[in-house]
Amino acid sequence: MTQKYSTFRKYGLQIRQLAYVLNFSAYVNGFGKMAIFGLLLFLSLNSFAQAPQISAGIDSTSIKIGEQIKYQISVEADSTALVVFPEGATFNPLEVVESLATDTSRIENRFRLLKEYYLTQFDSGSYTIPQQRVLINERPFLTDSFQVEVADVVVDTTKQKMFPIKPAMDVPSGFQIPNWIWWVLGILIIAGIAFFFIRRKKKRDAAIKQLPPYERALFELEQLDKSHLLENRQTKEYYSKLTEAVRRYIEDEVHLRAMESTTSELIHFLELKKETGELKLSDQTITDLQVILQRADLAKFANSKPDIITAKEDRSKIEHVIIDTKAAIPEPTEEELLKDEEYRQLQLKKKRKKKILTISLSGLVLIFIIGTVLVNTNGYTYLVDLFGGNPTKELLDGEWIQSEYGDPSVSIVTPRVLKRGEIDMPNEAKEMLVGNETFIDGNLEEELYVVLSTVRFQEDVKFELNTAVDGVYANLEKKGAKNIITKDEEYTTLEGVEGVKVFGTLEMEIPKKDRSINKKYIILNFAVNGGFQQITVIYNEQDAYADEIANRIINSVEFEKPTS
């Protein structure tokens, strides 16, 4: 149902109100009233022609529980109109399953907007979809409401197959990674990135510090040339770095407190070294250094700004001072060289220990991250099996063997070859047989136990497959099984051979371990080629790999085609 009729009524009401006003104005003559009325009528009809048209509908008024209704809202409006469709819980008591994107099409000079919703309800009864509010240019328009009937789904329980009631069992909760682990992991990653950049900077600074004093001083002068401090008129910073380079060199190489001394004190110490013969510096070198240090003091403390040419000349003179100082230092004695070598070896040991510690911590963090990812994607059991090993997983991933066993023969694929064995059988039963063969792999105490038995009866013996199936339970109890949950169903191999599948769970006593283990079992029973064939697979209930092995064994069963 559309909104255009209500829109027409609204505009008709406005026209009648305008006519009333015209009739009330007595001072306007008849011709004037008719002209104004006609003009207003034209404007009103023109507005009506451009008014938006809204319609809503559903594809069905009766559904079953859980089925979906398609609800459509169609709006025809001017191309410049702003249309806002309802969203959220406006369809209560029905639930919105999906809200599709708006479909837009053009009709002459107008747009047609189609919005579709899929609604449902999971309780039977009669429900009303309320009116929906559509905003067009911030003006509200209401759709019609709809009545919907939701019917029950009839279930015939008399035709359902009944199974024995299972005893109460503890269900282990699935493994979940706590949220705090993700927070810790995120913090560790951020800390690792920050540590990487900080350590890289420290390594770069340490590499510079580990250079010999002479090479380090020349390197600092090269870095000063690349700093563009002079081009940016940063004279104070330039002279600070320049004098710092030469002072550090003198302190490390000449062993004077050059970094803490004033200019006059430093020059005085150098002159004393020269007079005692410990340093063979020329007077010109000491004078050049004094002049540069005094100029640097003025630049740093008196806001003096030497020109660029002077600053570059000072930089060149400082390099010559460093070179001359290196040449003026006497050669170290053998004792001094040994001390230096001992100190260097000690530093290398410390550095090696620190590197080993860093690599160890990084390895632990990496192992934690990898372990967390593996547990999150594959589960905790996968991680344990990957590093700790799992016998059934190794069987599943190993090389499988296809062989034929017994008479009449049964072909089966197993992870290990079945070995010939024997089963207990009453003498009365043996008298009815022509022959019987049994092949076994494993035992009931292990993770996987596989048995294949074939029996051939005498010609006058009538064999009932259902009777043999009933004996399965007695045989399981005889082997120590208890709390047996049984199910049976018809089974057909890939070749179309029909049989009976007995399966379920049981609790097996393990005397050696003084405890019991919950196990699953699958037993296939066939009466093919004048004999009876039985394939039994028993495995641990919580072992997913064993479950996969069992199903693969069962699905591989094939029989020898009877000879014509």
Coordinates of C-alpha atoms in Angstrom, one line a residue:
M1 CA 0.0 0.0 0.0
T2 CA 1.5 3.4 -1.0
Q3 CA 1.6 6.8 0.7
K4 CA 0.5 8.8 -2.3
Y5 CA -3.2 8.8 -1.3
S6 CA -2.5 10.3 2.1
T7 CA -0.3 12.9 0.4
F8 CA -3.1 13.8 -1.9
R9 CA -5.5 14.2 1.0
K10 CA -3.0 16.5 2.8
Y11 CA -2.6 18.8 -0.2
G12 CA -6.4 18.8 -0.8
L13 CA -6.9 20.0 2.8
Q14 CA -4.4 22.8 2.2
I15 CA -6.4 23.8 -1.0
R16 CA -9.7 24.0 1.0
Q17 CA -8.0 26.1 3.7
L18 CA -6.7 28.5 1.1
A19 CA -10.2 28.7 -0.5
Y20 CA -11.7 29.5 2.9
V21 CA -9.2 32.3 3.4
L22 CA -10.1 33.7 0.0
N23 CA -13.8 33.7 0.7
F24 CA -13.2 35.4 4.0
S25 CA -11.4 38.3 2.4
A26 CA -14.4 40.5 1.5
Y27 CA -12.4 43.4 0.1
V28 CA -11.0 41.2 -2.8
N29 CA -13.4 41.2 -5.8
G30 CA -14.6 38.0 -7.4
F31 CA -12.2 38.1 -10.3
G32 CA -9.2 38.6 -8.0
K33 CA -10.2 35.7 -5.8
M34 CA -10.5 33.4 -8.8
A35 CA -7.1 34.4 -10.1
I36 CA -5.4 33.9 -6.8
F37 CA -7.2 30.6 -6.1
G38 CA -6.2 29.3 -9.5
L39 CA -2.6 30.3 -8.9
L40 CA -2.5 28.5 -5.5
L41 CA -4.3 25.5 -7.0
F42 CA -1.6 25.3 -9.6
L43 CA 1.2 25.5 -7.1
S44 CA -0.5 22.9 -4.9
L45 CA -0.9 20.5 -7.8
N46 CA 2.6 21.1 -8.9
S47 CA 3.8 20.3 -5.3
F48 CA 1.7 17.1 -5.4
A49 CA 3.2 16.1 -8.7
Q50 CA 6.7 16.3 -7.2
A51 CA 5.7 14.7 -3.8
P52 CA 7.5 11.5 -2.9
Q53 CA 5.7 8.2 -3.3
I54 CA 6.2 5.4 -0.7
S55 CA 5.0 1.8 -0.8
A56 CA 5.8 -1.2 1.4
G57 CA 5.0 -4.9 1.0
I58 CA 5.9 -8.5 2.1
D59 CA 6.1 -11.6 0.0
S60 CA 4.1 -13.8 2.4
T61 CA 1.7 -13.4 5.3
S62 CA 2.2 -16.9 6.7
I63 CA 5.5 -18.8 7.4
K64 CA 6.9 -21.6 9.5
I65 CA 9.2 -21.1 12.5
G66 CA 12.6 -20.0 11.2
E67 CA 11.5 -19.2 7.7
Q68 CA 12.2 -15.7 6.3
I69 CA 9.9 -13.0 5.0
K70 CA 11.1 -10.5 2.4
Y71 CA 10.0 -7.0 3.3
Q72 CA 10.3 -4.3 0.7
I73 CA 10.1 -0.5 0.9
S74 CA 9.9 1.5 -2.4
V75 CA 10.4 5.2 -2.6
E76 CA 10.0 7.4 -5.6
A77 CA 11.4 10.9 -5.0
D78 CA 13.3 13.7 -6.6
S79 CA 16.9 13.1 -7.5
T80 CA 18.0 15.7 -4.9
A81 CA 16.0 14.2 -2.0
L82 CA 17.8 12.7 1.0
V83 CA 16.1 9.4 1.9
V84 CA 16.8 7.5 5.2
F85 CA 15.4 4.0 5.6
P86 CA 14.6 2.4 9.0
E87 CA 17.3 0.2 10.6
G88 CA 17.8 -1.7 13.8
A89 CA 15.0 -3.1 16.0
T90 CA 12.2 -1.2 14.3
F91 CA 10.7 -4.5 13.0
N92 CA 10.0 -6.0 16.5
P93 CA 8.6 -8.5 17.3
L94 CA 10.2 -9.9 14.1
E95 CA 14.0 -10.2 13.9
V96 CA 16.1 -8.7 11.0
V97 CA 18.2 -11.5 9.5
E98 CA 19.7 -9.4 6.7
S99 CA 19.4 -5.8 5.5
L100 CA 20.3 -5.5 1.8
A101 CA 21.9 -2.5 0.1
T102 CA 19.5 0.0 -1.4
D103 CA 18.8 -0.5 -5.1
T104 CA 18.5 2.7 -7.1
S105 CA 16.9 3.1 -10.6
R106 CA 15.9 6.2 -12.6
I107 CA 12.3 6.9 -13.7
E108 CA 12.3 9.9 -16.0
N109 CA 13.6 12.8 -13.9
R110 CA 13.1 11.0 -10.5
F111 CA 14.8 8.2 -8.7
R112 CA 13.2 4.9 -7.5
L113 CA 14.9 3.5 -4.3
L114 CA 14.2 -0.1 -3.3
K115 CA 15.2 -1.3 0.2
E116 CA 14.8 -5.0 1.1
Y117 CA 14.9 -6.7 4.5
Y118 CA 14.7 -10.4 5.4
L119 CA 12.8 -11.0 8.7
T120 CA 12.1 -14.1 10.7
Q121 CA 10.5 -15.3 14.0
F122 CA 11.3 -18.5 16.0
D123 CA 8.1 -18.6 18.1
S124 CA 4.7 -19.6 16.7
G125 CA 1.9 -17.1 16.8
S126 CA 0.3 -14.1 15.2
Y127 CA 2.6 -11.1 14.8
T128 CA 2.2 -7.5 13.5
I129 CA 5.0 -5.8 11.6
P130 CA 4.6 -2.2 12.8
Q131 CA 4.6 0.8 10.6
Q132 CA 8.1 1.8 9.4
R133 CA 9.3 5.4 9.5
V134 CA 11.1 6.7 6.4
L135 CA 12.7 10.1 6.4
I136 CA 12.7 12.1 3.2
N137 CA 14.5 15.5 3.5
E138 CA 14.1 15.1 7.3
R139 CA 10.4 14.7 6.9
P140 CA 8.8 11.5 8.3
F141 CA 6.6 9.2 6.3
L142 CA 4.9 6.0 7.6
T143 CA 4.3 2.7 5.8
D144 CA 1.4 0.4 6.4
S145 CA 1.6 -2.4 9.1
F146 CA 1.3 -6.1 8.2
Q147 CA -0.1 -9.1 9.9
V148 CA 2.0 -12.3 9.8
E149 CA 1.2 -15.8 11.0
V150 CA 4.0 -18.1 12.2
A151 CA 3.2 -21.8 12.3
D152 CA 4.8 -24.7 14.2
V153 CA 6.8 -27.4 12.4
V154 CA 5.1 -30.7 13.0
V155 CA 7.5 -33.5 14.1
D156 CA 6.4 -37.1 14.1
T157 CA 8.4 -38.7 16.9
T158 CA 6.8 -42.1 16.3
K159 CA 8.9 -42.6 13.2
Q160 CA 12.2 -41.7 14.8
K161 CA 14.7 -44.4 15.7
M162 CA 15.2 -44.7 19.4
F163 CA 18.6 -45.2 21.0
P164 CA 19.6 -46.2 24.6
I165 CA 20.0 -43.3 27.0
K166 CA 23.6 -42.4 27.5
P167 CA 25.0 -41.9 31.0
A168 CA 26.1 -38.5 32.2
M169 CA 29.6 -37.7 30.9
D170 CA 32.0 -34.8 31.7
V171 CA 32.5 -32.7 28.6
P172 CA 36.0 -31.1 28.6
S173 CA 35.8 -27.4 27.9
G174 CA 37.5 -26.3 24.6
F175 CA 40.8 -24.6 24.9
Q176 CA 40.6 -20.8 24.7
I177 CA 43.4 -18.3 24.9
P178 CA 42.8 -15.7 27.6
N179 CA 42.4 -12.1 26.5
W180 CA 45.3 -11.0 28.7
I181 CA 47.7 -13.1 26.6
W182 CA 46.8 -11.0 23.5
W183 CA 47.5 -7.8 25.5
V184 CA 50.8 -9.2 26.7
L185 CA 51.7 -10.2 23.2
G186 CA 50.9 -6.8 21.8
I187 CA 52.9 -5.1 24.5
L188 CA 55.8 -7.4 23.8
I189 CA 55.7 -6.7 20.1
I190 CA 55.7 -2.9 20.7
A191 CA 58.4 -3.2 23.2
G192 CA 60.4 -5.4 20.8
I193 CA 60.1 -2.8 18.0
A194 CA 61.1 0.0 20.4
F195 CA 64.0 -2.1 21.7
F196 CA 65.2 -2.7 18.2
F197 CA 65.4 1.0 17.3
I198 CA 66.9 2.0 20.6
R199 CA 69.5 -0.8 20.4
R200 CA 70.4 0.1 16.9
K201 CA 71.0 3.7 17.9
K202 CA 73.1 2.6 20.9
K203 CA 75.1 0.3 18.6
R204 CA 75.8 3.1 16.2
D205 CA 76.9 5.4 19.1
A206 CA 78.9 2.6 20.7
A207 CA 80.6 1.9 17.3
I208 CA 81.7 5.5 17.2
K209 CA 82.9 5.4 20.8
Q210 CA 84.9 2.3 20.1
L211 CA 86.9 4.0 17.4
P212 CA 90.4 5.0 18.4
P213 CA 90.5 8.7 19.6
Y214 CA 92.3 9.9 16.5
E215 CA 89.8 8.3 14.0
R216 CA 86.8 9.3 16.2
A217 CA 88.0 13.0 16.2
L218 CA 88.3 13.0 12.4
F219 CA 84.9 11.3 12.1
E220 CA 83.3 13.9 14.3
L221 CA 84.7 16.7 12.1
E222 CA 83.3 15.0 9.0
Q223 CA 79.9 14.8 10.7
L224 CA 80.2 18.5 11.5
D225 CA 80.8 19.3 7.9
K226 CA 77.6 17.4 6.9
S227 CA 75.5 19.2 9.6
H228 CA 74.8 22.4 7.6
L229 CA 75.0 24.4 10.9
L230 CA 77.0 27.2 9.3
E231 CA 74.5 27.5 6.4
N232 CA 71.7 27.8 8.9
R233 CA 73.7 30.5 10.9
Q234 CA 73.9 28.2 14.0
T235 CA 77.4 29.5 14.9
K236 CA 77.1 28.6 18.6
E237 CA 76.2 25.0 18.0
Y238 CA 78.9 24.8 15.3
Y239 CA 81.7 26.0 17.6
S240 CA 80.4 23.8 20.5
K241 CA 80.8 20.6 18.4
L242 CA 84.1 21.8 16.9
T243 CA 85.8 22.4 20.3
E244 CA 84.1 19.3 21.8
A245 CA 85.8 17.1 19.2
V246 CA 89.3 18.5 19.9
R247 CA 88.9 18.6 23.7
R248 CA 87.7 14.9 23.8
Y249 CA 90.7 13.9 21.6
I250 CA 93.1 15.7 24.0
E251 CA 91.5 14.1 27.0
D252 CA 91.6 10.6 25.6
E253 CA 95.0 10.7 23.9
V254 CA 97.0 13.2 26.1
H255 CA 95.1 12.2 29.3
L256 CA 94.2 15.7 30.4
R257 CA 90.9 16.9 31.9
A258 CA 90.2 18.8 28.7
M259 CA 86.4 18.5 28.8
E260 CA 86.1 20.1 32.3
S261 CA 88.9 22.7 32.0
T262 CA 88.6 26.3 30.9
T263 CA 90.5 27.5 27.9
S264 CA 93.3 29.1 29.9
E265 CA 93.6 26.0 32.1
L266 CA 93.8 23.7 29.1
I267 CA 96.5 25.8 27.4
H268 CA 98.4 25.9 30.6
F269 CA 98.4 22.1 30.9
L270 CA 99.6 21.7 27.3
E271 CA 102.4 24.1 27.9
L272 CA 103.5 22.2 31.0
K273 CA 103.4 18.9 29.0
K274 CA 105.6 20.6 26.4
E275 CA 108.1 21.9 28.9
T276 CA 108.5 18.4 30.6
G277 CA 109.0 16.8 27.2
E278 CA 105.9 14.6 27.4
L279 CA 104.3 16.4 24.5
K280 CA 106.4 17.7 21.6
L281 CA 103.9 20.3 20.3
S282 CA 105.0 23.5 18.4
D283 CA 104.2 26.9 19.8
Q284 CA 102.2 27.7 16.7
T285 CA 99.9 24.7 17.3
I286 CA 99.2 25.7 20.9
T287 CA 98.6 29.3 19.8
D288 CA 96.2 28.3 17.1
L289 CA 94.3 26.1 19.5
Q290 CA 94.1 28.9 22.1
V291 CA 92.7 31.4 19.6
I292 CA 90.1 29.0 18.4
L293 CA 89.0 28.1 21.9
Q294 CA 88.7 31.8 22.8
R295 CA 86.7 32.5 19.7
A296 CA 84.4 29.5 20.6
D297 CA 84.0 30.9 24.1
L298 CA 82.8 34.2 22.7
A299 CA 80.4 32.5 20.3
K300 CA 78.9 30.3 23.1
F301 CA 78.8 32.8 25.9
A302 CA 78.9 36.3 24.4
N303 CA 76.7 35.7 21.4
S304 CA 79.5 36.5 19.0
K305 CA 78.9 35.3 15.4
P306 CA 82.1 34.8 13.4
D307 CA 81.7 34.8 9.6
I308 CA 81.5 31.6 7.7
I309 CA 85.0 31.9 6.2
T310 CA 86.6 32.3 9.7
A311 CA 84.6 29.3 11.0
K312 CA 85.7 27.1 8.1
E313 CA 89.3 28.2 8.7
D314 CA 89.0 27.3 12.4
R315 CA 87.7 23.9 11.4
S316 CA 90.7 23.3 9.2
K317 CA 93.1 24.5 12.0
I318 CA 91.5 22.2 14.5
E319 CA 92.1 19.2 12.2
H320 CA 95.8 20.2 12.0
V321 CA 95.9 20.6 15.8
I322 CA 94.6 17.0 16.1
I323 CA 97.1 15.7 13.6
D324 CA 100.0 17.6 15.2
T325 CA 99.0 16.4 18.7
K326 CA 99.0 12.7 17.5
A327 CA 102.4 13.2 16.0
A328 CA 103.7 14.8 19.2
I329 CA 102.6 11.9 21.5
P330 CA 105.5 9.5 22.4
E331 CA 105.0 5.9 21.4
P332 CA 103.4 3.8 24.2
T333 CA 105.6 1.4 26.2
E334 CA 105.2 -2.4 26.0
E335 CA 103.5 -2.4 29.4
E336 CA 101.0 0.2 28.3
L337 CA 100.2 -1.9 25.2
L338 CA 99.6 -5.0 27.3
K339 CA 97.2 -3.1 29.6
D340 CA 95.4 -1.8 26.6
E341 CA 95.1 -5.3 25.1
E342 CA 93.9 -6.7 28.4
Y343 CA 91.2 -4.0 28.7
R344 CA 90.2 -4.7 25.1
Q345 CA 89.8 -8.4 25.7
L346 CA 87.7 -7.7 28.8
Q347 CA 85.4 -5.4 26.8
L348 CA 85.0 -8.1 24.1
K349 CA 84.0 -10.7 26.7
K350 CA 81.4 -8.4 28.2
K351 CA 80.1 -7.6 24.7
R352 CA 79.9 -11.3 23.9
K353 CA 78.0 -12.1 27.1
K354 CA 75.6 -9.3 26.4
K355 CA 75.0 -10.5 22.8
I356 CA 74.3 -14.1 24.0
L357 CA 71.8 -12.8 26.6
T358 CA 70.1 -10.7 24.0
I359 CA 69.8 -13.5 21.5
S360 CA 68.5 -15.9 24.2
L361 CA 65.8 -13.4 25.2
S362 CA 64.8 -12.8 21.6
G363 CA 64.6 -16.5 21.0
L364 CA 62.3 -17.0 24.0
V365 CA 60.0 -14.2 22.8
L366 CA 60.0 -15.7 19.3
I367 CA 59.1 -19.2 20.6
F368 CA 56.3 -17.7 22.7
I369 CA 54.9 -15.9 19.7
I370 CA 55.1 -18.9 17.5
G371 CA 53.6 -21.2 20.2
T372 CA 50.7 -18.7 20.7
V373 CA 49.9 -18.6 17.0
L374 CA 50.0 -22.4 16.7
V375 CA 47.8 -22.9 19.7
N376 CA 45.3 -20.3 18.4
T377 CA 45.1 -21.7 14.9
N378 CA 45.4 -25.5 15.5
G379 CA 44.8 -25.9 19.2
Y380 CA 46.9 -26.9 22.2
T381 CA 46.8 -30.6 21.3
Y382 CA 48.4 -29.9 17.9
L383 CA 51.3 -28.1 19.6
V384 CA 51.9 -31.0 22.1
D385 CA 51.8 -33.5 19.3
L386 CA 54.1 -31.5 17.2
F387 CA 56.9 -31.4 19.8
G388 CA 56.1 -34.3 22.1
G389 CA 55.0 -36.8 19.5
N390 CA 51.8 -38.8 19.2
P391 CA 51.7 -42.6 18.3
T392 CA 48.4 -42.4 16.5
K393 CA 49.4 -39.3 14.5
E394 CA 52.5 -41.1 13.4
L395 CA 50.4 -44.0 12.3
L396 CA 48.0 -41.7 10.4
D397 CA 50.9 -39.9 8.6
G398 CA 52.8 -43.1 7.9
E399 CA 52.7 -45.5 5.0
W400 CA 49.5 -47.5 4.9
I401 CA 49.2 -51.1 3.6
Q402 CA 46.5 -52.8 1.6
S403 CA 46.2 -56.6 2.1
E404 CA 43.7 -59.4 1.7
Y405 CA 42.9 -61.6 4.8
G406 CA 41.0 -64.8 5.4
D407 CA 38.8 -67.1 3.4
P408 CA 36.5 -65.8 1.9
S409 CA 39.1 -63.0 1.6
V410 CA 38.5 -59.4 2.8
S411 CA 40.6 -56.6 1.4
I412 CA 41.4 -53.8 3.9
V413 CA 43.8 -50.8 4.3
T414 CA 45.6 -50.5 7.6
P415 CA 48.5 -48.5 9.0
R416 CA 50.2 -51.7 10.1
V417 CA 50.0 -55.3 8.7
L418 CA 47.5 -57.5 10.7
K419 CA 49.1 -60.6 12.2
R420 CA 47.5 -63.9 12.5
G421 CA 45.9 -64.6 15.8
E422 CA 43.2 -66.7 17.5
I423 CA 39.9 -66.0 19.2
D424 CA 38.1 -68.0 21.8
M425 CA 35.2 -70.0 20.4
P426 CA 32.9 -72.6 22.0
N427 CA 33.3 -76.2 20.7
E428 CA 29.7 -76.2 19.6
A429 CA 30.5 -73.3 17.3
K430 CA 33.6 -74.9 15.9
E431 CA 31.7 -78.0 14.9
M432 CA 29.5 -75.8 12.6
L433 CA 32.5 -74.3 10.8
V434 CA 34.6 -75.4 7.9
G435 CA 37.3 -72.9 8.9
N436 CA 38.0 -69.6 10.6
E437 CA 40.9 -67.1 10.6
T438 CA 41.6 -64.1 12.7
F439 CA 44.1 -61.3 12.2
I440 CA 45.0 -58.8 14.9
D441 CA 47.0 -55.5 15.3
G442 CA 47.5 -54.1 18.8
N443 CA 45.6 -54.9 22.0
L444 CA 42.8 -53.3 24.0
E445 CA 45.3 -51.4 26.3
E446 CA 46.8 -49.6 23.4
E447 CA 45.6 -46.5 21.5
L448 CA 44.4 -48.6 18.5
Y449 CA 43.1 -52.2 18.4
V450 CA 42.1 -53.8 15.0
V451 CA 40.7 -57.3 14.5
L452 CA 39.5 -59.0 11.3
S453 CA 37.8 -62.4 11.5
T454 CA 36.4 -64.5 8.7
V455 CA 34.4 -67.7 9.2
R456 CA 33.1 -70.3 6.7
F457 CA 30.2 -72.4 7.7
Q458 CA 29.2 -75.9 6.7
E459 CA 26.7 -76.1 3.9
D460 CA 23.8 -77.4 6.1
V461 CA 24.2 -74.5 8.7
K462 CA 21.8 -71.6 8.5
F463 CA 23.5 -68.4 9.5
E464 CA 21.6 -65.3 10.8
L465 CA 23.6 -62.1 10.7
N466 CA 21.4 -60.5 13.4
T467 CA 22.2 -63.3 15.7
A468 CA 25.9 -62.7 15.2
V469 CA 25.5 -59.0 15.9
D470 CA 23.8 -59.8 19.2
G471 CA 26.9 -61.8 20.2
V472 CA 29.1 -58.7 19.7
Y473 CA 28.0 -57.2 23.0
A474 CA 28.6 -60.3 25.0
N475 CA 32.1 -60.6 23.5
L476 CA 32.9 -57.0 24.5
E477 CA 31.8 -57.6 28.1
K478 CA 33.9 -60.8 28.2
K479 CA 37.0 -58.7 27.2
G480 CA 36.4 -56.4 30.2
A481 CA 34.2 -53.7 28.7
K482 CA 31.5 -52.0 30.8
N483 CA 29.1 -49.1 30.5
I484 CA 28.7 -50.1 26.8
I485 CA 26.6 -47.6 24.7
T486 CA 25.4 -49.4 21.6
K487 CA 24.0 -48.2 18.3
D488 CA 23.5 -50.2 15.1
E489 CA 22.6 -49.4 11.6
E490 CA 22.7 -50.8 8.1
Y491 CA 25.9 -50.3 6.3
T492 CA 26.9 -50.6 2.6
T493 CA 30.4 -50.6 1.3
L494 CA 31.5 -48.6 -1.8
E495 CA 31.0 -51.8 -3.9
G496 CA 27.4 -52.1 -2.7
V497 CA 27.9 -55.0 -0.2
E498 CA 25.3 -54.7 2.6
G499 CA 26.0 -55.4 6.3
V500 CA 25.4 -54.2 9.8
K501 CA 27.5 -51.6 11.5
V502 CA 27.6 -51.7 15.3
F503 CA 29.2 -48.7 17.0
G504 CA 29.3 -46.7 20.3
T505 CA 31.4 -46.1 23.4
L506 CA 32.5 -48.3 26.2
E507 CA 34.7 -48.2 29.3
M508 CA 37.7 -50.6 29.3
E509 CA 39.4 -51.7 32.5
I510 CA 43.2 -51.6 32.3
P511 CA 44.5 -53.9 35.1
K512 CA 48.2 -53.0 34.6
K513 CA 47.5 -49.3 35.1
D514 CA 44.7 -49.8 37.7
R515 CA 42.3 -47.5 35.9
S516 CA 39.8 -47.5 33.1
I517 CA 39.9 -45.7 29.7
N518 CA 36.9 -44.5 27.7
K519 CA 37.0 -45.9 24.2
K520 CA 35.0 -45.9 21.0
Y521 CA 34.3 -48.9 18.9
I522 CA 33.2 -49.7 15.3
I523 CA 32.3 -53.2 14.3
L524 CA 31.3 -54.1 10.7
N525 CA 29.4 -57.5 10.2
F526 CA 28.9 -59.1 6.8
A527 CA 27.6 -62.4 5.5
V528 CA 29.3 -62.7 2.1
N529 CA 30.3 -65.7 -0.1
G530 CA 28.8 -68.2 2.3
G531 CA 30.7 -67.0 5.3
F532 CA 30.7 -64.4 8.1
Q533 CA 33.2 -61.5 8.1
Q534 CA 33.7 -59.1 11.0
I535 CA 36.0 -56.0 11.2
T536 CA 36.5 -54.5 14.7
V537 CA 38.3 -51.2 15.5
I538 CA 38.5 -50.0 19.1
Y539 CA 40.4 -46.8 20.0
N540 CA 40.6 -44.1 22.6
E541 CA 37.6 -41.8 22.7
Q542 CA 39.5 -38.5 23.0
D543 CA 42.1 -39.3 20.3
A544 CA 41.1 -37.4 17.1
Y545 CA 43.8 -39.0 15.1
A546 CA 42.7 -42.5 16.0
D547 CA 39.1 -41.5 15.1
E548 CA 40.4 -40.6 11.6
I549 CA 42.3 -43.8 11.3
A550 CA 39.3 -45.9 12.3
N551 CA 37.1 -44.3 9.7
R552 CA 39.7 -44.7 7.0
I553 CA 40.0 -48.4 7.8
I554 CA 36.3 -49.0 7.8
N555 CA 35.8 -47.2 4.5
S556 CA 38.5 -49.3 2.8
V557 CA 36.7 -52.6 3.3
E558 CA 36.3 -54.6 0.0
F559 CA 35.2 -58.2 -0.7
E560 CA 36.3 -60.8 -3.2
K561 CA 33.8 -61.1 -6.0
P562 CA 32.2 -64.5 -6.0
T563 CA 33.2 -66.9 -8.9
S564 CA 30.4 -67.7 -11.3

